[in-house]
Amino acid sequence: MFQNLQGELAALLTAVFWTVTALAFESASKKAGSLSVNLLRLIIALIYLSLFSLFTKGTLIPFDASVHNWIWLSVSGVIGFVIGDLLLFQSYVVIGARISMLVMALSPPIAAVSGWLILGERMNPISILGMVITLTGIILAILGRKTNSDRKNEPASSRFRYRLKYPVKGLLLALGGAAGQGIGLVISKYGMGNYNAFAATQIRVITGVIGFAMVITAYGGWKRVKSAIQNVPAMKSLSLGAFFGPFLGVSFSLLAVRYTSSGIASTIMSITPVLIIAPSALFFHEKVTFREITGAVMAVTGVSLFFL
């Protein structure tokens, strides 16, 4: 039974892994800064992946990968890890992991649109309906009514307007992260082919390390990296997040796509916004409203319809 559900189980584990890593990196980013966290977590993940490769394949570096694998997986690494994750991690600092991951529910629709543009994949009416429901759920969660104090001295005609509950900057950062992950997934699937998922992840991580090293050099941020390394609580969170994120999470997401349809895998992996609500409230004492819970459920429901 379970042998026939390898992809589904891998996708479910991916959702759990990403929930853990989102919370761990939110904590680390607030202690050490998102730029330092991005580089250090990839370096730690590269150590994990290299050791895994050594024990399973007898080599630290995936030299058996083809030129096609290296080129397209490297491109996906730049888009997904460097650009996408840099924006996502900064959104953790601005609006928190819970709302950031809710906006990340847009990643599957973005992946589908990218697949249509890049690979010629078609979108049907159910997919469009799923996208509308997903957007509605996200809007429901991130928009709030004006408070009574906001309504003082306002004309009656404007009292039913909505306002953004969270900073626009943070929402745009999270949206950029969603775009990076969605587009990166399409390109990584194309670049991986039948190649080993963990080795494919290692190639992406190598590119990510090089990319972030260049970004940090350009911004003169090596002192912050050194300071982050000396921050023991931040490094503990980083080690935990790197293990469940770039090492297990990304690798299992590629395994999920390999052993089941991308629609089923993406649907299961998209439950992260729901899984993250309880731990965010428990560990970070974030107030969770009924509207946000409803929005999270709607977003996941929309993604499910999108991939039927």
PDB file of C-alpha atoms in Angstrom:
ATOM      1  CA  MET A   1       0.000   0.000   0.000  1.00  0.00           C
ATOM      2  CA  PHE A   2       2.606   2.501   1.125  1.00  0.00           C
ATOM      3  CA  GLN A   3       4.817   1.584  -1.819  1.00  0.00           C
ATOM      4  CA  ASN A   4       2.095   2.891  -4.126  1.00  0.00           C
ATOM      5  CA  LEU A   5       1.872   6.124  -2.127  1.00  0.00           C
ATOM      6  CA  GLN A   6       5.550   7.076  -2.091  1.00  0.00           C
ATOM      7  CA  GLY A   7       4.913  10.402  -3.802  1.00  0.00           C
ATOM      8  CA  GLU A   8       1.961  11.314  -1.592  1.00  0.00           C
ATOM      9  CA  LEU A   9       3.868  10.440   1.584  1.00  0.00           C
ATOM     10  CA  ALA A  10       6.901  12.399   0.370  1.00  0.00           C
ATOM     11  CA  ALA A  11       4.685  15.427  -0.308  1.00  0.00           C
ATOM     12  CA  LEU A  12       3.070  15.184   3.136  1.00  0.00           C
ATOM     13  CA  LEU A  13       6.489  14.984   4.781  1.00  0.00           C
ATOM     14  CA  THR A  14       7.587  17.985   2.699  1.00  0.00           C
ATOM     15  CA  ALA A  15       4.708  20.059   4.098  1.00  0.00           C
ATOM     16  CA  VAL A  16       5.697  19.088   7.644  1.00  0.00           C
ATOM     17  CA  PHE A  17       9.380  19.804   6.961  1.00  0.00           C
ATOM     18  CA  TRP A  18       8.585  23.233   5.507  1.00  0.00           C
ATOM     19  CA  THR A  19       6.458  24.086   8.536  1.00  0.00           C
ATOM     20  CA  VAL A  20       9.367  23.352  10.863  1.00  0.00           C
ATOM     21  CA  THR A  21      11.899  25.195   8.717  1.00  0.00           C
ATOM     22  CA  ALA A  22       9.686  28.287   8.330  1.00  0.00           C
ATOM     23  CA  LEU A  23       9.400  28.666  12.097  1.00  0.00           C
ATOM     24  CA  ALA A  24      13.101  27.950  12.652  1.00  0.00           C
ATOM     25  CA  PHE A  25      14.220  30.473  10.035  1.00  0.00           C
ATOM     26  CA  GLU A  26      11.817  33.127  11.309  1.00  0.00           C
ATOM     27  CA  SER A  27      13.498  32.840  14.703  1.00  0.00           C
ATOM     28  CA  ALA A  28      17.000  32.838  13.193  1.00  0.00           C
ATOM     29  CA  SER A  29      16.275  35.769  10.848  1.00  0.00           C
ATOM     30  CA  LYS A  30      15.137  37.962  13.727  1.00  0.00           C
ATOM     31  CA  LYS A  31      18.346  37.147  15.618  1.00  0.00           C
ATOM     32  CA  ALA A  32      20.886  37.316  12.794  1.00  0.00           C
ATOM     33  CA  GLY A  33      19.299  39.015   9.773  1.00  0.00           C
ATOM     34  CA  SER A  34      17.813  37.394   6.687  1.00  0.00           C
ATOM     35  CA  LEU A  35      20.880  37.768   4.442  1.00  0.00           C
ATOM     36  CA  SER A  36      23.211  36.003   6.868  1.00  0.00           C
ATOM     37  CA  VAL A  37      20.612  33.321   7.533  1.00  0.00           C
ATOM     38  CA  ASN A  38      20.223  32.581   3.830  1.00  0.00           C
ATOM     39  CA  LEU A  39      23.932  31.990   3.280  1.00  0.00           C
ATOM     40  CA  LEU A  40      24.582  30.055   6.481  1.00  0.00           C
ATOM     41  CA  ARG A  41      21.567  27.764   6.154  1.00  0.00           C
ATOM     42  CA  LEU A  42      22.662  26.842   2.601  1.00  0.00           C
ATOM     43  CA  ILE A  43      26.228  26.171   3.766  1.00  0.00           C
ATOM     44  CA  ILE A  44      24.900  23.938   6.546  1.00  0.00           C
ATOM     45  CA  ALA A  45      22.539  22.230   4.094  1.00  0.00           C
ATOM     46  CA  LEU A  46      25.437  21.705   1.668  1.00  0.00           C
ATOM     47  CA  ILE A  47      27.339  19.920   4.439  1.00  0.00           C
ATOM     48  CA  TYR A  48      24.320  17.678   5.070  1.00  0.00           C
ATOM     49  CA  LEU A  49      23.891  16.965   1.349  1.00  0.00           C
ATOM     50  CA  SER A  50      27.611  16.339   0.771  1.00  0.00           C
ATOM     51  CA  LEU A  51      27.788  13.857   3.649  1.00  0.00           C
ATOM     52  CA  PHE A  52      24.634  12.170   2.376  1.00  0.00           C
ATOM     53  CA  SER A  53      26.173  11.929  -1.099  1.00  0.00           C
ATOM     54  CA  LEU A  54      29.415  10.540   0.335  1.00  0.00           C
ATOM     55  CA  PHE A  55      27.629   7.779   2.230  1.00  0.00           C
ATOM     56  CA  THR A  56      25.181   6.885  -0.562  1.00  0.00           C
ATOM     57  CA  LYS A  57      27.214   7.509  -3.729  1.00  0.00           C
ATOM     58  CA  GLY A  58      30.816   7.556  -2.520  1.00  0.00           C
ATOM     59  CA  THR A  59      31.475  11.131  -3.684  1.00  0.00           C
ATOM     60  CA  LEU A  60      31.070  14.562  -2.115  1.00  0.00           C
ATOM     61  CA  ILE A  61      30.159  16.328  -5.371  1.00  0.00           C
ATOM     62  CA  PRO A  62      27.612  15.102  -7.983  1.00  0.00           C
ATOM     63  CA  PHE A  63      30.153  14.656 -10.794  1.00  0.00           C
ATOM     64  CA  ASP A  64      27.849  12.159 -12.501  1.00  0.00           C
ATOM     65  CA  ALA A  65      25.355  14.906 -13.400  1.00  0.00           C
ATOM     66  CA  SER A  66      25.058  15.864 -17.062  1.00  0.00           C
ATOM     67  CA  VAL A  67      25.700  19.321 -18.472  1.00  0.00           C
ATOM     68  CA  HIS A  68      21.929  19.686 -18.863  1.00  0.00           C
ATOM     69  CA  ASN A  69      21.464  18.889 -15.159  1.00  0.00           C
ATOM     70  CA  TRP A  70      24.104  21.379 -14.039  1.00  0.00           C
ATOM     71  CA  ILE A  71      22.908  24.254 -16.220  1.00  0.00           C
ATOM     72  CA  TRP A  72      19.175  24.123 -15.507  1.00  0.00           C
ATOM     73  CA  LEU A  73      19.446  23.084 -11.865  1.00  0.00           C
ATOM     74  CA  SER A  74      21.882  25.962 -11.360  1.00  0.00           C
ATOM     75  CA  VAL A  75      19.418  28.369 -12.978  1.00  0.00           C
ATOM     76  CA  SER A  76      16.648  27.058 -10.745  1.00  0.00           C
ATOM     77  CA  GLY A  77      18.957  27.452  -7.753  1.00  0.00           C
ATOM     78  CA  VAL A  78      19.505  31.131  -8.509  1.00  0.00           C
ATOM     79  CA  ILE A  79      15.785  31.766  -9.010  1.00  0.00           C
ATOM     80  CA  GLY A  80      14.535  29.620  -6.145  1.00  0.00           C
ATOM     81  CA  PHE A  81      17.226  29.916  -3.488  1.00  0.00           C
ATOM     82  CA  VAL A  82      18.934  33.245  -4.134  1.00  0.00           C
ATOM     83  CA  ILE A  83      16.149  35.491  -5.429  1.00  0.00           C
ATOM     84  CA  GLY A  84      13.040  33.740  -4.130  1.00  0.00           C
ATOM     85  CA  ASP A  85      14.296  32.758  -0.695  1.00  0.00           C
ATOM     86  CA  LEU A  86      16.021  36.089  -0.099  1.00  0.00           C
ATOM     87  CA  LEU A  87      12.673  37.822  -0.567  1.00  0.00           C
ATOM     88  CA  LEU A  88      10.812  35.188   1.459  1.00  0.00           C
ATOM     89  CA  PHE A  89      13.191  35.336   4.415  1.00  0.00           C
ATOM     90  CA  GLN A  90      12.953  39.107   4.549  1.00  0.00           C
ATOM     91  CA  SER A  91       9.164  38.772   4.583  1.00  0.00           C
ATOM     92  CA  TYR A  92       9.501  36.553   7.675  1.00  0.00           C
ATOM     93  CA  VAL A  93      11.050  39.507   9.482  1.00  0.00           C
ATOM     94  CA  VAL A  94       8.418  41.994   8.272  1.00  0.00           C
ATOM     95  CA  ILE A  95       5.155  40.030   8.521  1.00  0.00           C
ATOM     96  CA  GLY A  96       6.065  36.706  10.173  1.00  0.00           C
ATOM     97  CA  ALA A  97       6.249  33.136   8.889  1.00  0.00           C
ATOM     98  CA  ARG A  98       2.518  32.401   9.158  1.00  0.00           C
ATOM     99  CA  ILE A  99       1.298  35.133   6.799  1.00  0.00           C
ATOM    100  CA  SER A 100       4.366  34.721   4.589  1.00  0.00           C
ATOM    101  CA  MET A 101       3.559  31.053   4.082  1.00  0.00           C
ATOM    102  CA  LEU A 102      -0.082  31.915   3.437  1.00  0.00           C
ATOM    103  CA  VAL A 103       0.976  34.184   0.569  1.00  0.00           C
ATOM    104  CA  MET A 104       3.244  31.353  -0.542  1.00  0.00           C
ATOM    105  CA  ALA A 105       0.053  29.408  -1.328  1.00  0.00           C
ATOM    106  CA  LEU A 106       0.253  31.358  -4.592  1.00  0.00           C
ATOM    107  CA  SER A 107       3.343  29.375  -5.544  1.00  0.00           C
ATOM    108  CA  PRO A 108       1.458  26.446  -7.166  1.00  0.00           C
ATOM    109  CA  PRO A 109      -0.636  28.725  -9.422  1.00  0.00           C
ATOM    110  CA  ILE A 110       2.523  30.630 -10.335  1.00  0.00           C
ATOM    111  CA  ALA A 111       4.216  27.319 -11.116  1.00  0.00           C
ATOM    112  CA  ALA A 112       1.296  26.356 -13.350  1.00  0.00           C
ATOM    113  CA  VAL A 113       1.421  29.652 -15.235  1.00  0.00           C
ATOM    114  CA  SER A 114       5.198  29.279 -15.592  1.00  0.00           C
ATOM    115  CA  GLY A 115       4.718  25.744 -16.855  1.00  0.00           C
ATOM    116  CA  TRP A 116       2.239  27.043 -19.417  1.00  0.00           C
ATOM    117  CA  LEU A 117       4.622  29.772 -20.586  1.00  0.00           C
ATOM    118  CA  ILE A 118       7.849  27.750 -20.449  1.00  0.00           C
ATOM    119  CA  LEU A 119       6.740  24.172 -21.104  1.00  0.00           C
ATOM    120  CA  GLY A 120       3.470  24.740 -22.958  1.00  0.00           C
ATOM    121  CA  GLU A 121       1.276  23.227 -20.234  1.00  0.00           C
ATOM    122  CA  ARG A 122      -2.420  24.065 -20.546  1.00  0.00           C
ATOM    123  CA  MET A 123      -4.768  25.609 -17.967  1.00  0.00           C
ATOM    124  CA  ASN A 124      -8.403  24.474 -17.779  1.00  0.00           C
ATOM    125  CA  PRO A 125     -11.477  26.190 -16.245  1.00  0.00           C
ATOM    126  CA  ILE A 126     -11.075  24.271 -12.975  1.00  0.00           C
ATOM    127  CA  SER A 127      -7.518  25.587 -12.699  1.00  0.00           C
ATOM    128  CA  ILE A 128      -8.754  29.148 -13.153  1.00  0.00           C
ATOM    129  CA  LEU A 129     -11.452  28.571 -10.496  1.00  0.00           C
ATOM    130  CA  GLY A 130      -8.816  27.221  -8.127  1.00  0.00           C
ATOM    131  CA  MET A 131      -6.682  30.308  -8.679  1.00  0.00           C
ATOM    132  CA  VAL A 132      -9.628  32.612  -7.893  1.00  0.00           C
ATOM    133  CA  ILE A 133     -10.441  30.733  -4.669  1.00  0.00           C
ATOM    134  CA  THR A 134      -6.775  30.750  -3.643  1.00  0.00           C
ATOM    135  CA  LEU A 135      -6.495  34.501  -4.164  1.00  0.00           C
ATOM    136  CA  THR A 136      -9.766  35.048  -2.291  1.00  0.00           C
ATOM    137  CA  GLY A 137      -8.504  33.064   0.685  1.00  0.00           C
ATOM    138  CA  ILE A 138      -5.251  35.009   0.803  1.00  0.00           C
ATOM    139  CA  ILE A 139      -7.036  38.353   0.514  1.00  0.00           C
ATOM    140  CA  LEU A 140      -9.424  37.316   3.294  1.00  0.00           C
ATOM    141  CA  ALA A 141      -6.521  36.559   5.605  1.00  0.00           C
ATOM    142  CA  ILE A 142      -4.391  39.647   4.928  1.00  0.00           C
ATOM    143  CA  LEU A 143      -7.142  42.266   4.803  1.00  0.00           C
ATOM    144  CA  GLY A 144      -8.875  43.553   7.929  1.00  0.00           C
ATOM    145  CA  ARG A 145     -11.679  45.921   8.780  1.00  0.00           C
ATOM    146  CA  LYS A 146     -10.827  49.368  10.032  1.00  0.00           C
ATOM    147  CA  THR A 147     -11.034  49.740  13.775  1.00  0.00           C
ATOM    148  CA  ASN A 148     -13.411  52.120  15.513  1.00  0.00           C
ATOM    149  CA  SER A 149     -10.585  54.596  16.062  1.00  0.00           C
ATOM    150  CA  ASP A 150      -9.839  54.520  12.354  1.00  0.00           C
ATOM    151  CA  ARG A 151     -13.433  55.444  11.591  1.00  0.00           C
ATOM    152  CA  LYS A 152     -13.527  58.645  13.598  1.00  0.00           C
ATOM    153  CA  ASN A 153     -13.935  61.787  11.507  1.00  0.00           C
ATOM    154  CA  GLU A 154     -14.495  59.682   8.378  1.00  0.00           C
ATOM    155  CA  PRO A 155     -17.370  60.304   5.973  1.00  0.00           C
ATOM    156  CA  ALA A 156     -20.046  57.601   6.103  1.00  0.00           C
ATOM    157  CA  SER A 157     -19.271  56.537   2.536  1.00  0.00           C
ATOM    158  CA  SER A 158     -15.760  55.389   3.499  1.00  0.00           C
ATOM    159  CA  ARG A 159     -16.575  53.439   6.653  1.00  0.00           C
ATOM    160  CA  PHE A 160     -16.853  50.111   4.918  1.00  0.00           C
ATOM    161  CA  ARG A 161     -13.552  50.273   3.113  1.00  0.00           C
ATOM    162  CA  TYR A 162     -10.883  47.750   3.855  1.00  0.00           C
ATOM    163  CA  ARG A 163      -7.320  48.358   4.824  1.00  0.00           C
ATOM    164  CA  LEU A 164      -4.217  46.208   4.582  1.00  0.00           C
ATOM    165  CA  LYS A 165      -3.654  44.499   7.924  1.00  0.00           C
ATOM    166  CA  TYR A 166      -0.004  43.777   7.160  1.00  0.00           C
ATOM    167  CA  PRO A 167       2.736  45.976   5.620  1.00  0.00           C
ATOM    168  CA  VAL A 168       2.613  46.074   1.822  1.00  0.00           C
ATOM    169  CA  LYS A 169       6.392  45.649   1.737  1.00  0.00           C
ATOM    170  CA  GLY A 170       6.171  42.345   3.587  1.00  0.00           C
ATOM    171  CA  LEU A 171       3.364  41.067   1.375  1.00  0.00           C
ATOM    172  CA  LEU A 172       5.296  41.949  -1.792  1.00  0.00           C
ATOM    173  CA  LEU A 173       8.400  40.248  -0.422  1.00  0.00           C
ATOM    174  CA  ALA A 174       6.392  37.086   0.248  1.00  0.00           C
ATOM    175  CA  LEU A 175       4.848  37.291  -3.227  1.00  0.00           C
ATOM    176  CA  GLY A 176       8.345  37.489  -4.697  1.00  0.00           C
ATOM    177  CA  GLY A 177       9.258  34.416  -2.696  1.00  0.00           C
ATOM    178  CA  ALA A 178       6.216  32.599  -4.078  1.00  0.00           C
ATOM    179  CA  ALA A 179       7.199  33.530  -7.625  1.00  0.00           C
ATOM    180  CA  GLY A 180      10.766  32.338  -7.073  1.00  0.00           C
ATOM    181  CA  GLN A 181       9.620  29.008  -5.679  1.00  0.00           C
ATOM    182  CA  GLY A 182       6.994  28.435  -8.369  1.00  0.00           C
ATOM    183  CA  ILE A 183       9.226  29.290 -11.304  1.00  0.00           C
ATOM    184  CA  GLY A 184      12.200  27.547  -9.709  1.00  0.00           C
ATOM    185  CA  LEU A 185      10.170  24.335  -9.328  1.00  0.00           C
ATOM    186  CA  VAL A 186       9.285  24.268 -13.022  1.00  0.00           C
ATOM    187  CA  ILE A 187      12.888  24.813 -14.080  1.00  0.00           C
ATOM    188  CA  SER A 188      14.268  22.326 -11.538  1.00  0.00           C
ATOM    189  CA  LYS A 189      11.820  19.663 -12.747  1.00  0.00           C
ATOM    190  CA  TYR A 190      13.019  20.273 -16.289  1.00  0.00           C
ATOM    191  CA  GLY A 191      16.656  20.229 -15.210  1.00  0.00           C
ATOM    192  CA  MET A 192      16.409  17.155 -12.968  1.00  0.00           C
ATOM    193  CA  GLY A 193      14.719  14.727 -15.350  1.00  0.00           C
ATOM    194  CA  ASN A 194      15.489  11.231 -14.033  1.00  0.00           C
ATOM    195  CA  TYR A 195      18.496  12.355 -12.002  1.00  0.00           C
ATOM    196  CA  ASN A 196      18.812  11.695  -8.243  1.00  0.00           C
ATOM    197  CA  ALA A 197      16.654  14.142  -6.259  1.00  0.00           C
ATOM    198  CA  PHE A 198      19.154  14.701  -3.427  1.00  0.00           C
ATOM    199  CA  ALA A 199      22.016  15.241  -5.880  1.00  0.00           C
ATOM    200  CA  ALA A 200      19.816  17.642  -7.846  1.00  0.00           C
ATOM    201  CA  THR A 201      19.140  19.554  -4.645  1.00  0.00           C
ATOM    202  CA  GLN A 202      22.883  19.642  -3.941  1.00  0.00           C
ATOM    203  CA  ILE A 203      23.556  21.292  -7.313  1.00  0.00           C
ATOM    204  CA  ARG A 204      20.888  23.903  -6.564  1.00  0.00           C
ATOM    205  CA  VAL A 205      22.369  24.523  -3.107  1.00  0.00           C
ATOM    206  CA  ILE A 206      25.906  24.910  -4.495  1.00  0.00           C
ATOM    207  CA  THR A 207      24.602  27.599  -6.836  1.00  0.00           C
ATOM    208  CA  GLY A 208      22.719  29.198  -3.960  1.00  0.00           C
ATOM    209  CA  VAL A 209      25.848  29.393  -1.795  1.00  0.00           C
ATOM    210  CA  ILE A 210      27.814  31.036  -4.606  1.00  0.00           C
ATOM    211  CA  GLY A 211      24.963  33.441  -5.344  1.00  0.00           C
ATOM    212  CA  PHE A 212      24.490  34.559  -1.749  1.00  0.00           C
ATOM    213  CA  ALA A 213      28.251  34.897  -1.250  1.00  0.00           C
ATOM    214  CA  MET A 214      28.280  37.323  -4.179  1.00  0.00           C
ATOM    215  CA  VAL A 215      25.300  39.251  -2.778  1.00  0.00           C
ATOM    216  CA  ILE A 216      26.890  39.538   0.657  1.00  0.00           C
ATOM    217  CA  THR A 217      30.181  40.664  -0.878  1.00  0.00           C
ATOM    218  CA  ALA A 218      28.365  43.335  -2.887  1.00  0.00           C
ATOM    219  CA  TYR A 219      26.585  44.631   0.213  1.00  0.00           C
ATOM    220  CA  GLY A 220      29.614  44.293   2.489  1.00  0.00           C
ATOM    221  CA  GLY A 221      27.766  42.011   4.867  1.00  0.00           C
ATOM    222  CA  TRP A 222      30.496  39.614   5.951  1.00  0.00           C
ATOM    223  CA  LYS A 223      30.738  41.204   9.390  1.00  0.00           C
ATOM    224  CA  ARG A 224      27.077  40.352   9.937  1.00  0.00           C
ATOM    225  CA  VAL A 225      27.744  36.780   8.846  1.00  0.00           C
ATOM    226  CA  LYS A 226      30.574  36.530  11.368  1.00  0.00           C
ATOM    227  CA  SER A 227      28.310  37.968  14.036  1.00  0.00           C
ATOM    228  CA  ALA A 228      25.589  35.469  13.120  1.00  0.00           C
ATOM    229  CA  ILE A 229      28.027  32.565  13.449  1.00  0.00           C
ATOM    230  CA  GLN A 230      28.849  33.738  16.958  1.00  0.00           C
ATOM    231  CA  ASN A 231      25.139  33.884  17.844  1.00  0.00           C
ATOM    232  CA  VAL A 232      24.581  30.446  19.380  1.00  0.00           C
ATOM    233  CA  PRO A 233      20.743  30.590  19.563  1.00  0.00           C
ATOM    234  CA  ALA A 234      20.590  31.710  15.921  1.00  0.00           C
ATOM    235  CA  MET A 235      22.934  28.920  14.807  1.00  0.00           C
ATOM    236  CA  LYS A 236      20.818  26.322  16.610  1.00  0.00           C
ATOM    237  CA  SER A 237      17.726  27.538  14.753  1.00  0.00           C
ATOM    238  CA  LEU A 238      19.733  27.642  11.518  1.00  0.00           C
ATOM    239  CA  SER A 239      20.959  24.068  11.886  1.00  0.00           C
ATOM    240  CA  LEU A 240      17.428  22.857  12.558  1.00  0.00           C
ATOM    241  CA  GLY A 241      15.975  24.849   9.667  1.00  0.00           C
ATOM    242  CA  ALA A 242      18.700  23.760   7.233  1.00  0.00           C
ATOM    243  CA  PHE A 243      18.104  20.108   8.047  1.00  0.00           C
ATOM    244  CA  PHE A 244      14.335  20.260   7.530  1.00  0.00           C
ATOM    245  CA  GLY A 245      14.435  22.847   4.722  1.00  0.00           C
ATOM    246  CA  PRO A 246      17.096  22.732   1.966  1.00  0.00           C
ATOM    247  CA  PHE A 247      18.206  19.199   2.912  1.00  0.00           C
ATOM    248  CA  LEU A 248      15.001  17.226   3.552  1.00  0.00           C
ATOM    249  CA  GLY A 249      12.229  19.572   2.405  1.00  0.00           C
ATOM    250  CA  VAL A 250      13.546  20.474  -1.042  1.00  0.00           C
ATOM    251  CA  SER A 251      14.801  16.957  -1.723  1.00  0.00           C
ATOM    252  CA  PHE A 252      11.498  15.359  -0.716  1.00  0.00           C
ATOM    253  CA  SER A 253       9.569  17.855  -2.849  1.00  0.00           C
ATOM    254  CA  LEU A 254      11.517  16.599  -5.870  1.00  0.00           C
ATOM    255  CA  LEU A 255      10.904  13.005  -4.791  1.00  0.00           C
ATOM    256  CA  ALA A 256       7.187  13.762  -4.520  1.00  0.00           C
ATOM    257  CA  VAL A 257       7.039  15.128  -8.052  1.00  0.00           C
ATOM    258  CA  ARG A 258       8.911  12.073  -9.313  1.00  0.00           C
ATOM    259  CA  TYR A 259       6.656   9.437  -7.744  1.00  0.00           C
ATOM    260  CA  THR A 260       3.265  11.093  -8.156  1.00  0.00           C
ATOM    261  CA  SER A 261       1.678  13.732 -10.352  1.00  0.00           C
ATOM    262  CA  SER A 262       2.797  17.304  -9.804  1.00  0.00           C
ATOM    263  CA  GLY A 263      -0.821  18.254  -9.092  1.00  0.00           C
ATOM    264  CA  ILE A 264      -1.250  15.812  -6.220  1.00  0.00           C
ATOM    265  CA  ALA A 265       2.198  16.615  -4.815  1.00  0.00           C
ATOM    266  CA  SER A 266       1.686  20.379  -4.971  1.00  0.00           C
ATOM    267  CA  THR A 267      -1.750  20.109  -3.368  1.00  0.00           C
ATOM    268  CA  ILE A 268      -0.453  18.121  -0.407  1.00  0.00           C
ATOM    269  CA  MET A 269       2.616  20.342   0.011  1.00  0.00           C
ATOM    270  CA  SER A 270       0.410  23.439   0.055  1.00  0.00           C
ATOM    271  CA  ILE A 271      -1.103  22.568   3.453  1.00  0.00           C
ATOM    272  CA  THR A 272       1.869  24.284   5.118  1.00  0.00           C
ATOM    273  CA  PRO A 273      -0.121  27.533   5.733  1.00  0.00           C
ATOM    274  CA  VAL A 274      -2.620  25.525   7.768  1.00  0.00           C
ATOM    275  CA  LEU A 275       0.013  23.476   9.599  1.00  0.00           C
ATOM    276  CA  ILE A 276       1.906  26.610  10.599  1.00  0.00           C
ATOM    277  CA  ILE A 277      -1.011  28.384  12.331  1.00  0.00           C
ATOM    278  CA  ALA A 278      -0.918  26.411  15.587  1.00  0.00           C
ATOM    279  CA  PRO A 279       2.873  26.524  16.202  1.00  0.00           C
ATOM    280  CA  SER A 280       2.997  30.231  15.290  1.00  0.00           C
ATOM    281  CA  ALA A 281       0.411  30.970  17.956  1.00  0.00           C
ATOM    282  CA  LEU A 282       2.050  28.621  20.460  1.00  0.00           C
ATOM    283  CA  PHE A 283       5.724  29.559  20.078  1.00  0.00           C
ATOM    284  CA  PHE A 284       5.557  33.150  18.766  1.00  0.00           C
ATOM    285  CA  HIS A 285       2.316  34.137  20.535  1.00  0.00           C
ATOM    286  CA  GLU A 286       0.823  35.470  17.320  1.00  0.00           C
ATOM    287  CA  LYS A 287      -2.891  36.209  17.521  1.00  0.00           C
ATOM    288  CA  VAL A 288      -4.826  34.040  15.098  1.00  0.00           C
ATOM    289  CA  THR A 289      -8.278  35.206  14.046  1.00  0.00           C
ATOM    290  CA  PHE A 290     -11.140  33.170  12.658  1.00  0.00           C
ATOM    291  CA  ARG A 291     -10.845  35.138   9.424  1.00  0.00           C
ATOM    292  CA  GLU A 292      -7.208  34.118   9.003  1.00  0.00           C
ATOM    293  CA  ILE A 293      -8.000  30.468   9.674  1.00  0.00           C
ATOM    294  CA  THR A 294     -10.832  30.639   7.147  1.00  0.00           C
ATOM    295  CA  GLY A 295      -8.523  32.309   4.642  1.00  0.00           C
ATOM    296  CA  ALA A 296      -5.877  29.626   5.109  1.00  0.00           C
ATOM    297  CA  VAL A 297      -8.405  26.851   4.563  1.00  0.00           C
ATOM    298  CA  MET A 298      -9.798  28.623   1.488  1.00  0.00           C
ATOM    299  CA  ALA A 299      -6.307  29.070   0.051  1.00  0.00           C
ATOM    300  CA  VAL A 300      -5.508  25.394   0.405  1.00  0.00           C
ATOM    301  CA  THR A 301      -8.948  24.446  -0.955  1.00  0.00           C
ATOM    302  CA  GLY A 302      -8.332  26.657  -3.966  1.00  0.00           C
ATOM    303  CA  VAL A 303      -4.969  25.061  -4.625  1.00  0.00           C
ATOM    304  CA  SER A 304      -6.609  21.632  -4.380  1.00  0.00           C
ATOM    305  CA  LEU A 305      -9.170  22.592  -7.020  1.00  0.00           C
ATOM    306  CA  PHE A 306      -6.431  24.131  -9.129  1.00  0.00           C
ATOM    307  CA  PHE A 307      -4.656  20.804  -9.440  1.00  0.00           C
ATOM    308  CA  LEU A 308      -7.649  18.475  -9.888  1.00  0.00           C
TER     309      LEU A 308
END
